Amino acid sequence: MWEDSLRAVGAEPAVLSVEEYRARQQRIFSQLRPDDLLIITAPQESTRSNDVQYPYRSSSDLLYLTGWADPEATMIAHSEQGKWLVTLFVQPKDVLMEIWEGRRPGTEGAVAEWAVDCAESHSDLKSILDERLSKCTRVLVKTGVDYDIDEIVTEALQANSRARQRYGSGPISIEDPSRRISELRLRKSEGEISQMRHSAKVASQAHIQAMKNTRPGVGEWQLEGVIEGLFKYARTSGTAYPCIIGSGDNATVLHYTVNDDICEDGEILLIDAGCEYRGYASDITRSWPVNGKFSEAQTEIYQLVLDSQLAAIDKCRIGNPYDAPHEEARRVLAEGLINLGIITQTLEEALDPENGELKKWYMHNTGHWIGLDVHDVGVYRPDDEARVFEEGMVITVEPGLYFGSWRPDVECPPRYSDIGIRIEDDVLITTDGPDVLSSDCPKTIVEIEAIVGTA
Ligand SMILES: [Mn+2]
């Protein structure tokens, strides 16, 4: 039923190779000492209600280093005679469990098809981990993810502080490896970019289908159904975050996710929706008129946000600080709002973080890293210096303006009452300049007016 959308998305990219996962692991190992023990944790399954679980999503670090997505998995790595060995703890083969819950690769499957040297049953985790802990001097583990592991590691640290006095062995210190892994995850490989481009292509088609199905009287939830349906139809794992589908004054609530209102004639509809494909997120926002035609006032605001977004995207270039797009978007928006008479301050005054009027109507940042997490890892200001764009980084660019008439803190200009516009794309930094991964998603006024309501 959505064959045209699938055709526009195109073929699925190749899956990431075992060699790529091996190379990622080696880049971490090369930073470690031979007597370190690395533990990569993943959250335990979580109950939705009674005996129903939430759909499982592993930790992005475990996905990044192994690609293993099933629950009850932990990776550990230690060095033996100069060679780092990866052990993955997994759910073992178990006919009865597999009849009920689905088939498992088991330990044999893990060794055969994943980038691991050895696989063990998750039920043996404690005994094997205890043994490894007694032989290391530093543990690299992110605590607060898997509480069973926190307990095992804490016990080992306590027991060994006693044993060390007698035998001189056992872990002394604990370090969170996240920052080292974040540095790697921040720069995307070609393989990762293919997954992310595919994710953005599916999300673009979902927005197009939502545009086509928008007309006065449609429910926000119905458009949510179209978007989530297409995500599944295109074989992604679904949404990367809850869809934001806000019409009228709901478009002026940044993270509106109730999605239970009727879209009315004359209103703007704002949709912020992205999918997750093989772990990789897309994050796209578009805003369009419910009746398919921008009013004069809506055009003024829409075109201003679009101009600011295009100017901000142009700042996504190697060597620019990560916040250059934000500063550019702010400048264009403030100038535009002064020209429209919405702001009466000077440009410099309007941009002031304390007393500037811009933040009344534009109160969020212009972007965030995106990858395995929709708000992806990566320190923005290492050593308190703005990070500079490098090839392979992916950032969202998403300026917006929000004139909520319901807000008690500001006086909304009546001409722009309840206009909420955000335009968001996912932008890859390349040697040839910005590469918009979500470029299939229409955003000019002419393009949008030609699509809305045509289904
Ligand atoms: Mn975003």
PDB file of N, CA and C in Angstrom, residues 207-300:
ATOM      1  N   HIS A 207       7.040  11.535   6.643  1.00  0.00           N
ATOM      2  CA  HIS A 207       6.544  12.919   6.700  1.00  0.00           C
ATOM      3  C   HIS A 207       5.724  13.232   5.446  1.00  0.00           C
ATOM      4  N   ILE A 208       6.189  12.772   4.287  1.00  0.00           N
ATOM      5  CA  ILE A 208       5.452  13.032   3.039  1.00  0.00           C
ATOM      6  C   ILE A 208       4.061  12.393   3.112  1.00  0.00           C
ATOM      7  N   GLN A 209       3.987  11.146   3.614  1.00  0.00           N
ATOM      8  CA  GLN A 209       2.675  10.485   3.737  1.00  0.00           C
ATOM      9  C   GLN A 209       1.778  11.249   4.711  1.00  0.00           C
ATOM     10  N   ALA A 210       2.372  11.758   5.800  1.00  0.00           N
ATOM     11  CA  ALA A 210       1.569  12.535   6.758  1.00  0.00           C
ATOM     12  C   ALA A 210       1.069  13.819   6.106  1.00  0.00           C
ATOM     13  N   MET A 211       1.931  14.473   5.313  1.00  0.00           N
ATOM     14  CA  MET A 211       1.497  15.684   4.594  1.00  0.00           C
ATOM     15  C   MET A 211       0.318  15.351   3.678  1.00  0.00           C
ATOM     16  N   LYS A 212       0.464  14.267   2.901  1.00  0.00           N
ATOM     17  CA  LYS A 212      -0.597  13.887   1.952  1.00  0.00           C
ATOM     18  C   LYS A 212      -1.918  13.644   2.667  1.00  0.00           C
ATOM     19  N   ASN A 213      -1.847  13.094   3.876  1.00  0.00           N
ATOM     20  CA  ASN A 213      -3.078  12.716   4.588  1.00  0.00           C
ATOM     21  C   ASN A 213      -3.619  13.808   5.507  1.00  0.00           C
ATOM     22  N   THR A 214      -2.994  14.999   5.456  1.00  0.00           N
ATOM     23  CA  THR A 214      -3.461  16.087   6.306  1.00  0.00           C
ATOM     24  C   THR A 214      -4.597  16.853   5.631  1.00  0.00           C
ATOM     25  N   ARG A 215      -5.699  16.966   6.344  1.00  0.00           N
ATOM     26  CA  ARG A 215      -6.802  17.844   5.906  1.00  0.00           C
ATOM     27  C   ARG A 215      -7.586  18.214   7.150  1.00  0.00           C
ATOM     28  N   PRO A 216      -8.335  19.333   7.105  1.00  0.00           N
ATOM     29  CA  PRO A 216      -9.102  19.714   8.293  1.00  0.00           C
ATOM     30  C   PRO A 216      -9.981  18.551   8.762  1.00  0.00           C
ATOM     31  N   GLY A 217      -9.967  18.288  10.062  1.00  0.00           N
ATOM     32  CA  GLY A 217     -10.782  17.215  10.625  1.00  0.00           C
ATOM     33  C   GLY A 217     -10.003  15.954  10.931  1.00  0.00           C
ATOM     34  N   VAL A 218      -8.795  15.828  10.380  1.00  0.00           N
ATOM     35  CA  VAL A 218      -8.013  14.625  10.670  1.00  0.00           C
ATOM     36  C   VAL A 218      -7.481  14.699  12.106  1.00  0.00           C
ATOM     37  N   GLY A 219      -7.367  13.563  12.769  1.00  0.00           N
ATOM     38  CA  GLY A 219      -6.843  13.522  14.140  1.00  0.00           C
ATOM     39  C   GLY A 219      -5.326  13.448  14.139  1.00  0.00           C
ATOM     40  N   GLU A 220      -4.719  14.143  15.101  1.00  0.00           N
ATOM     41  CA  GLU A 220      -3.257  14.050  15.227  1.00  0.00           C
ATOM     42  C   GLU A 220      -2.829  12.592  15.350  1.00  0.00           C
ATOM     43  N   TRP A 221      -3.645  11.814  16.114  1.00  0.00           N
ATOM     44  CA  TRP A 221      -3.309  10.400  16.328  1.00  0.00           C
ATOM     45  C   TRP A 221      -3.373   9.596  15.037  1.00  0.00           C
ATOM     46  N   GLN A 222      -4.247  10.043  14.104  1.00  0.00           N
ATOM     47  CA  GLN A 222      -4.352   9.315  12.837  1.00  0.00           C
ATOM     48  C   GLN A 222      -3.082   9.507  12.009  1.00  0.00           C
ATOM     49  N   LEU A 223      -2.536  10.731  12.051  1.00  0.00           N
ATOM     50  CA  LEU A 223      -1.283  10.981  11.332  1.00  0.00           C
ATOM     51  C   LEU A 223      -0.133  10.248  12.018  1.00  0.00           C
ATOM     52  N   GLU A 224      -0.230  10.123  13.349  1.00  0.00           N
ATOM     53  CA  GLU A 224       0.761   9.331  14.083  1.00  0.00           C
ATOM     54  C   GLU A 224       0.709   7.876  13.591  1.00  0.00           C
ATOM     55  N   GLY A 225      -0.522   7.393  13.367  1.00  0.00           N
ATOM     56  CA  GLY A 225      -0.697   6.030  12.845  1.00  0.00           C
ATOM     57  C   GLY A 225      -0.059   5.872  11.471  1.00  0.00           C
ATOM     58  N   VAL A 226      -0.215   6.876  10.623  1.00  0.00           N
ATOM     59  CA  VAL A 226       0.385   6.827   9.280  1.00  0.00           C
ATOM     60  C   VAL A 226       1.909   6.756   9.410  1.00  0.00           C
ATOM     61  N   ILE A 227       2.459   7.616  10.265  1.00  0.00           N
ATOM     62  CA  ILE A 227       3.921   7.687  10.394  1.00  0.00           C
ATOM     63  C   ILE A 227       4.484   6.401  10.996  1.00  0.00           C
ATOM     64  N   GLU A 228       3.909   5.974  12.104  1.00  0.00           N
ATOM     65  CA  GLU A 228       4.433   4.760  12.743  1.00  0.00           C
ATOM     66  C   GLU A 228       4.208   3.547  11.840  1.00  0.00           C
ATOM     67  N   GLY A 229       3.074   3.544  11.122  1.00  0.00           N
ATOM     68  CA  GLY A 229       2.804   2.441  10.204  1.00  0.00           C
ATOM     69  C   GLY A 229       3.859   2.368   9.119  1.00  0.00           C
ATOM     70  N   LEU A 230       4.215   3.511   8.563  1.00  0.00           N
ATOM     71  CA  LEU A 230       5.220   3.498   7.498  1.00  0.00           C
ATOM     72  C   LEU A 230       6.593   3.106   8.035  1.00  0.00           C
ATOM     73  N   PHE A 231       6.905   3.538   9.249  1.00  0.00           N
ATOM     74  CA  PHE A 231       8.188   3.131   9.855  1.00  0.00           C
ATOM     75  C   PHE A 231       8.283   1.606   9.881  1.00  0.00           C
ATOM     76  N   LYS A 232       7.209   0.968  10.313  1.00  0.00           N
ATOM     77  CA  LYS A 232       7.203  -0.499  10.397  1.00  0.00           C
ATOM     78  C   LYS A 232       7.177  -1.122   9.003  1.00  0.00           C
ATOM     79  N   TYR A 233       6.365  -0.532   8.135  1.00  0.00           N
ATOM     80  CA  TYR A 233       6.214  -1.058   6.774  1.00  0.00           C
ATOM     81  C   TYR A 233       7.564  -1.088   6.060  1.00  0.00           C
ATOM     82  N   ALA A 234       8.411  -0.103   6.392  1.00  0.00           N
ATOM     83  CA  ALA A 234       9.727  -0.004   5.757  1.00  0.00           C
ATOM     84  C   ALA A 234      10.781  -0.818   6.520  1.00  0.00           C
ATOM     85  N   ARG A 235      10.335  -1.629   7.456  1.00  0.00           N
ATOM     86  CA  ARG A 235      11.217  -2.544   8.202  1.00  0.00           C
ATOM     87  C   ARG A 235      12.238  -1.835   9.088  1.00  0.00           C
ATOM     88  N   THR A 236      11.880  -0.692   9.630  1.00  0.00           N
ATOM     89  CA  THR A 236      12.710  -0.134  10.695  1.00  0.00           C
ATOM     90  C   THR A 236      12.165  -0.707  12.005  1.00  0.00           C
ATOM     91  N   SER A 237      12.868  -0.448  13.115  1.00  0.00           N
ATOM     92  CA  SER A 237      12.339  -0.979  14.375  1.00  0.00           C
ATOM     93  C   SER A 237      11.282  -0.057  14.972  1.00  0.00           C
ATOM     94  N   GLY A 238      10.916   1.017  14.274  1.00  0.00           N
ATOM     95  CA  GLY A 238       9.859   1.907  14.759  1.00  0.00           C
ATOM     96  C   GLY A 238      10.412   3.283  15.063  1.00  0.00           C
ATOM     97  N   THR A 239       9.753   3.982  15.984  1.00  0.00           N
ATOM     98  CA  THR A 239      10.152   5.361  16.258  1.00  0.00           C
ATOM     99  C   THR A 239      11.459   5.403  17.059  1.00  0.00           C
ATOM    100  N   ALA A 240      12.245   6.450  16.829  1.00  0.00           N
ATOM    101  CA  ALA A 240      13.464   6.657  17.617  1.00  0.00           C
ATOM    102  C   ALA A 240      13.135   7.415  18.909  1.00  0.00           C
ATOM    103  N   TYR A 241      11.955   8.018  18.957  1.00  0.00           N
ATOM    104  CA  TYR A 241      11.464   8.788  20.111  1.00  0.00           C
ATOM    105  C   TYR A 241       9.980   8.994  19.860  1.00  0.00           C
ATOM    106  N   PRO A 242       9.188   9.283  20.898  1.00  0.00           N
ATOM    107  CA  PRO A 242       7.751   9.437  20.682  1.00  0.00           C
ATOM    108  C   PRO A 242       7.454  10.581  19.689  1.00  0.00           C
ATOM    109  N   CYS A 243       6.549  10.327  18.738  1.00  0.00           N
ATOM    110  CA  CYS A 243       6.214  11.334  17.724  1.00  0.00           C
ATOM    111  C   CYS A 243       5.586  12.565  18.378  1.00  0.00           C
ATOM    112  N   ILE A 244       5.978  13.739  17.882  1.00  0.00           N
ATOM    113  CA  ILE A 244       5.368  15.006  18.297  1.00  0.00           C
ATOM    114  C   ILE A 244       4.484  15.443  17.139  1.00  0.00           C
ATOM    115  N   ILE A 245       3.148  15.445  17.372  1.00  0.00           N
ATOM    116  CA  ILE A 245       2.219  15.778  16.295  1.00  0.00           C
ATOM    117  C   ILE A 245       1.255  16.816  16.843  1.00  0.00           C
ATOM    118  N   GLY A 246       1.602  18.095  16.661  1.00  0.00           N
ATOM    119  CA  GLY A 246       0.844  19.159  17.313  1.00  0.00           C
ATOM    120  C   GLY A 246       0.216  20.107  16.312  1.00  0.00           C
ATOM    121  N   SER A 247      -1.104  20.262  16.388  1.00  0.00           N
ATOM    122  CA  SER A 247      -1.786  21.225  15.523  1.00  0.00           C
ATOM    123  C   SER A 247      -2.221  22.426  16.356  1.00  0.00           C
ATOM    124  N   GLY A 248      -2.328  23.601  15.693  1.00  0.00           N
ATOM    125  CA  GLY A 248      -2.765  24.804  16.396  1.00  0.00           C
ATOM    126  C   GLY A 248      -1.841  25.130  17.556  1.00  0.00           C
ATOM    127  N   ASP A 249      -2.422  25.429  18.729  1.00  0.00           N
ATOM    128  CA  ASP A 249      -1.559  25.831  19.844  1.00  0.00           C
ATOM    129  C   ASP A 249      -0.663  24.683  20.320  1.00  0.00           C
ATOM    130  N   ASN A 250      -1.014  23.433  19.992  1.00  0.00           N
ATOM    131  CA  ASN A 250      -0.140  22.304  20.353  1.00  0.00           C
ATOM    132  C   ASN A 250       1.216  22.402  19.648  1.00  0.00           C
ATOM    133  N   ALA A 251       1.244  23.080  18.495  1.00  0.00           N
ATOM    134  CA  ALA A 251       2.498  23.233  17.756  1.00  0.00           C
ATOM    135  C   ALA A 251       3.474  24.142  18.505  1.00  0.00           C
ATOM    136  N   THR A 252       2.973  24.857  19.513  1.00  0.00           N
ATOM    137  CA  THR A 252       3.848  25.770  20.264  1.00  0.00           C
ATOM    138  C   THR A 252       4.346  25.120  21.557  1.00  0.00           C
ATOM    139  N   VAL A 253       4.020  23.829  21.751  1.00  0.00           N
ATOM    140  CA  VAL A 253       4.548  23.070  22.899  1.00  0.00           C
ATOM    141  C   VAL A 253       5.670  22.203  22.349  1.00  0.00           C
ATOM    142  N   LEU A 254       6.910  22.458  22.830  1.00  0.00           N
ATOM    143  CA  LEU A 254       8.081  21.872  22.161  1.00  0.00           C
ATOM    144  C   LEU A 254       8.042  20.353  22.114  1.00  0.00           C
ATOM    145  N   HIS A 255       7.700  19.721  23.226  1.00  0.00           N
ATOM    146  CA  HIS A 255       7.691  18.255  23.271  1.00  0.00           C
ATOM    147  C   HIS A 255       6.289  17.709  23.508  1.00  0.00           C
ATOM    148  N   TYR A 256       5.318  18.233  22.751  1.00  0.00           N
ATOM    149  CA  TYR A 256       3.926  17.769  22.841  1.00  0.00           C
ATOM    150  C   TYR A 256       3.838  16.348  22.280  1.00  0.00           C
ATOM    151  N   THR A 257       3.383  15.394  23.070  1.00  0.00           N
ATOM    152  CA  THR A 257       3.286  14.019  22.554  1.00  0.00           C
ATOM    153  C   THR A 257       1.925  13.376  22.841  1.00  0.00           C
ATOM    154  N   VAL A 258       0.957  14.173  23.304  1.00  0.00           N
ATOM    155  CA  VAL A 258      -0.368  13.616  23.588  1.00  0.00           C
ATOM    156  C   VAL A 258      -1.041  13.182  22.280  1.00  0.00           C
ATOM    157  N   ASN A 259      -0.906  14.014  21.258  1.00  0.00           N
ATOM    158  CA  ASN A 259      -1.373  13.688  19.905  1.00  0.00           C
ATOM    159  C   ASN A 259      -2.842  13.225  19.868  1.00  0.00           C
ATOM    160  N   ASP A 260      -3.712  13.924  20.595  1.00  0.00           N
ATOM    161  CA  ASP A 260      -5.112  13.476  20.626  1.00  0.00           C
ATOM    162  C   ASP A 260      -6.091  14.580  20.216  1.00  0.00           C
ATOM    163  N   ASP A 261      -5.596  15.565  19.472  1.00  0.00           N
ATOM    164  CA  ASP A 261      -6.446  16.687  19.072  1.00  0.00           C
ATOM    165  C   ASP A 261      -6.824  16.552  17.592  1.00  0.00           C
ATOM    166  N   ILE A 262      -7.866  17.298  17.222  1.00  0.00           N
ATOM    167  CA  ILE A 262      -8.272  17.339  15.807  1.00  0.00           C
ATOM    168  C   ILE A 262      -7.534  18.491  15.125  1.00  0.00           C
ATOM    169  N   CYS A 263      -7.025  18.265  13.932  1.00  0.00           N
ATOM    170  CA  CYS A 263      -6.373  19.323  13.153  1.00  0.00           C
ATOM    171  C   CYS A 263      -7.463  20.172  12.488  1.00  0.00           C
ATOM    172  N   GLU A 264      -7.438  21.473  12.769  1.00  0.00           N
ATOM    173  CA  GLU A 264      -8.522  22.345  12.290  1.00  0.00           C
ATOM    174  C   GLU A 264      -8.046  23.214  11.118  1.00  0.00           C
ATOM    175  N   ASP A 265      -9.004  23.577  10.283  1.00  0.00           N
ATOM    176  CA  ASP A 265      -8.775  24.489   9.163  1.00  0.00           C
ATOM    177  C   ASP A 265      -8.089  25.765   9.674  1.00  0.00           C
ATOM    178  N   GLY A 266      -7.058  26.207   8.985  1.00  0.00           N
ATOM    179  CA  GLY A 266      -6.400  27.456   9.347  1.00  0.00           C
ATOM    180  C   GLY A 266      -5.236  27.292  10.314  1.00  0.00           C
ATOM    181  N   GLU A 267      -5.083  26.104  10.875  1.00  0.00           N
ATOM    182  CA  GLU A 267      -3.998  25.892  11.837  1.00  0.00           C
ATOM    183  C   GLU A 267      -2.728  25.407  11.139  1.00  0.00           C
ATOM    184  N   ILE A 268      -1.623  25.583  11.877  1.00  0.00           N
ATOM    185  CA  ILE A 268      -0.355  24.958  11.478  1.00  0.00           C
ATOM    186  C   ILE A 268      -0.253  23.623  12.205  1.00  0.00           C
ATOM    187  N   LEU A 269       0.281  22.631  11.515  1.00  0.00           N
ATOM    188  CA  LEU A 269       0.564  21.339  12.128  1.00  0.00           C
ATOM    189  C   LEU A 269       2.076  21.167  12.152  1.00  0.00           C
ATOM    190  N   LEU A 270       2.620  20.818  13.323  1.00  0.00           N
ATOM    191  CA  LEU A 270       4.064  20.586  13.454  1.00  0.00           C
ATOM    192  C   LEU A 270       4.278  19.108  13.771  1.00  0.00           C
ATOM    193  N   ILE A 271       5.071  18.445  12.951  1.00  0.00           N
ATOM    194  CA  ILE A 271       5.373  17.027  13.211  1.00  0.00           C
ATOM    195  C   ILE A 271       6.881  16.834  13.330  1.00  0.00           C
ATOM    196  N   ASP A 272       7.282  16.279  14.475  1.00  0.00           N
ATOM    197  CA  ASP A 272       8.682  15.953  14.768  1.00  0.00           C
ATOM    198  C   ASP A 272       8.699  14.448  14.949  1.00  0.00           C
ATOM    199  N   ALA A 273       9.234  13.714  13.950  1.00  0.00           N
ATOM    200  CA  ALA A 273       9.191  12.250  14.004  1.00  0.00           C
ATOM    201  C   ALA A 273      10.387  11.670  13.276  1.00  0.00           C
ATOM    202  N   GLY A 274      10.972  10.644  13.882  1.00  0.00           N
ATOM    203  CA  GLY A 274      12.103   9.952  13.259  1.00  0.00           C
ATOM    204  C   GLY A 274      12.076   8.490  13.647  1.00  0.00           C
ATOM    205  N   CYS A 275      12.724   7.672  12.823  1.00  0.00           N
ATOM    206  CA  CYS A 275      12.697   6.231  13.090  1.00  0.00           C
ATOM    207  C   CYS A 275      14.076   5.748  13.532  1.00  0.00           C
ATOM    208  N   GLU A 276      14.107   4.477  13.931  1.00  0.00           N
ATOM    209  CA  GLU A 276      15.380   3.847  14.289  1.00  0.00           C
ATOM    210  C   GLU A 276      15.584   2.674  13.349  1.00  0.00           C
ATOM    211  N   TYR A 277      16.700   2.704  12.631  1.00  0.00           N
ATOM    212  CA  TYR A 277      17.001   1.643  11.676  1.00  0.00           C
ATOM    213  C   TYR A 277      18.328   1.004  12.057  1.00  0.00           C
ATOM    214  N   ARG A 278      18.273  -0.291  12.392  1.00  0.00           N
ATOM    215  CA  ARG A 278      19.469  -1.014  12.863  1.00  0.00           C
ATOM    216  C   ARG A 278      20.180  -0.226  13.957  1.00  0.00           C
ATOM    217  N   GLY A 279      19.393   0.379  14.823  1.00  0.00           N
ATOM    218  CA  GLY A 279      19.952   1.111  15.966  1.00  0.00           C
ATOM    219  C   GLY A 279      20.169   2.592  15.703  1.00  0.00           C
ATOM    220  N   TYR A 280      20.159   3.013  14.436  1.00  0.00           N
ATOM    221  CA  TYR A 280      20.499   4.406  14.107  1.00  0.00           C
ATOM    222  C   TYR A 280      19.253   5.269  13.942  1.00  0.00           C
ATOM    223  N   ALA A 281      19.291   6.438  14.570  1.00  0.00           N
ATOM    224  CA  ALA A 281      18.123   7.324  14.622  1.00  0.00           C
ATOM    225  C   ALA A 281      18.117   8.322  13.466  1.00  0.00           C
ATOM    226  N   SER A 282      16.914   8.725  13.086  1.00  0.00           N
ATOM    227  CA  SER A 282      16.732   9.934  12.290  1.00  0.00           C
ATOM    228  C   SER A 282      15.835  10.851  13.104  1.00  0.00           C
ATOM    229  N   ASP A 283      15.850  12.120  12.797  1.00  0.00           N
ATOM    230  CA  ASP A 283      15.116  13.113  13.597  1.00  0.00           C
ATOM    231  C   ASP A 283      14.753  14.259  12.663  1.00  0.00           C
ATOM    232  N   ILE A 284      13.491  14.282  12.240  1.00  0.00           N
ATOM    233  CA  ILE A 284      13.053  15.277  11.244  1.00  0.00           C
ATOM    234  C   ILE A 284      11.833  16.019  11.782  1.00  0.00           C
ATOM    235  N   THR A 285      11.808  17.344  11.596  1.00  0.00           N
ATOM    236  CA  THR A 285      10.610  18.121  11.903  1.00  0.00           C
ATOM    237  C   THR A 285      10.198  18.913  10.666  1.00  0.00           C
ATOM    238  N   ARG A 286       8.905  18.892  10.401  1.00  0.00           N
ATOM    239  CA  ARG A 286       8.328  19.753   9.376  1.00  0.00           C
ATOM    240  C   ARG A 286       7.067  20.376   9.954  1.00  0.00           C
ATOM    241  N   SER A 287       6.671  21.525   9.398  1.00  0.00           N
ATOM    242  CA  SER A 287       5.470  22.238   9.852  1.00  0.00           C
ATOM    243  C   SER A 287       4.723  22.655   8.600  1.00  0.00           C
ATOM    244  N   TRP A 288       3.418  22.408   8.573  1.00  0.00           N
ATOM    245  CA  TRP A 288       2.660  22.760   7.366  1.00  0.00           C
ATOM    246  C   TRP A 288       1.235  23.163   7.721  1.00  0.00           C
ATOM    247  N   PRO A 289       0.575  23.879   6.819  1.00  0.00           N
ATOM    248  CA  PRO A 289      -0.799  24.297   7.106  1.00  0.00           C
ATOM    249  C   PRO A 289      -1.761  23.125   6.929  1.00  0.00           C
ATOM    250  N   VAL A 290      -2.693  22.981   7.876  1.00  0.00           N
ATOM    251  CA  VAL A 290      -3.640  21.866   7.840  1.00  0.00           C
ATOM    252  C   VAL A 290      -4.447  21.888   6.545  1.00  0.00           C
ATOM    253  N   ASN A 291      -4.800  23.103   6.067  1.00  0.00           N
ATOM    254  CA  ASN A 291      -5.636  23.174   4.857  1.00  0.00           C
ATOM    255  C   ASN A 291      -4.813  23.224   3.563  1.00  0.00           C
ATOM    256  N   GLY A 292      -3.484  23.117   3.696  1.00  0.00           N
ATOM    257  CA  GLY A 292      -2.664  23.026   2.486  1.00  0.00           C
ATOM    258  C   GLY A 292      -2.198  24.349   1.914  1.00  0.00           C
ATOM    259  N   LYS A 293      -2.613  25.462   2.533  1.00  0.00           N
ATOM    260  CA  LYS A 293      -2.210  26.771   2.000  1.00  0.00           C
ATOM    261  C   LYS A 293      -1.765  27.655   3.158  1.00  0.00           C
ATOM    262  N   PHE A 294      -0.511  28.112   3.133  1.00  0.00           N
ATOM    263  CA  PHE A 294      -0.009  29.009   4.173  1.00  0.00           C
ATOM    264  C   PHE A 294      -0.736  30.350   4.082  1.00  0.00           C
ATOM    265  N   SER A 295      -1.231  30.851   5.209  1.00  0.00           N
ATOM    266  CA  SER A 295      -1.784  32.209   5.236  1.00  0.00           C
ATOM    267  C   SER A 295      -0.616  33.196   5.142  1.00  0.00           C
ATOM    268  N   GLU A 296      -0.940  34.480   4.980  1.00  0.00           N
ATOM    269  CA  GLU A 296       0.127  35.489   4.886  1.00  0.00           C
ATOM    270  C   GLU A 296       1.007  35.489   6.137  1.00  0.00           C
ATOM    271  N   ALA A 297       0.360  35.504   7.297  1.00  0.00           N
ATOM    272  CA  ALA A 297       1.119  35.527   8.563  1.00  0.00           C
ATOM    273  C   ALA A 297       1.933  34.249   8.718  1.00  0.00           C
ATOM    274  N   GLN A 298       1.352  33.117   8.372  1.00  0.00           N
ATOM    275  CA  GLN A 298       2.081  31.842   8.473  1.00  0.00           C
ATOM    276  C   GLN A 298       3.272  31.824   7.515  1.00  0.00           C
ATOM    277  N   THR A 299       3.081  32.382   6.329  1.00  0.00           N
ATOM    278  CA  THR A 299       4.178  32.457   5.353  1.00  0.00           C
ATOM    279  C   THR A 299       5.337  33.268   5.916  1.00  0.00           C
ATOM    280  N   GLU A 300       5.021  34.400   6.548  1.00  0.00           N
ATOM    281  CA  GLU A 300       6.087  35.263   7.084  1.00  0.00           C
ATOM    282  C   GLU A 300       6.949  34.497   8.080  1.00  0.00           C
TER     283      GLU A 300
END
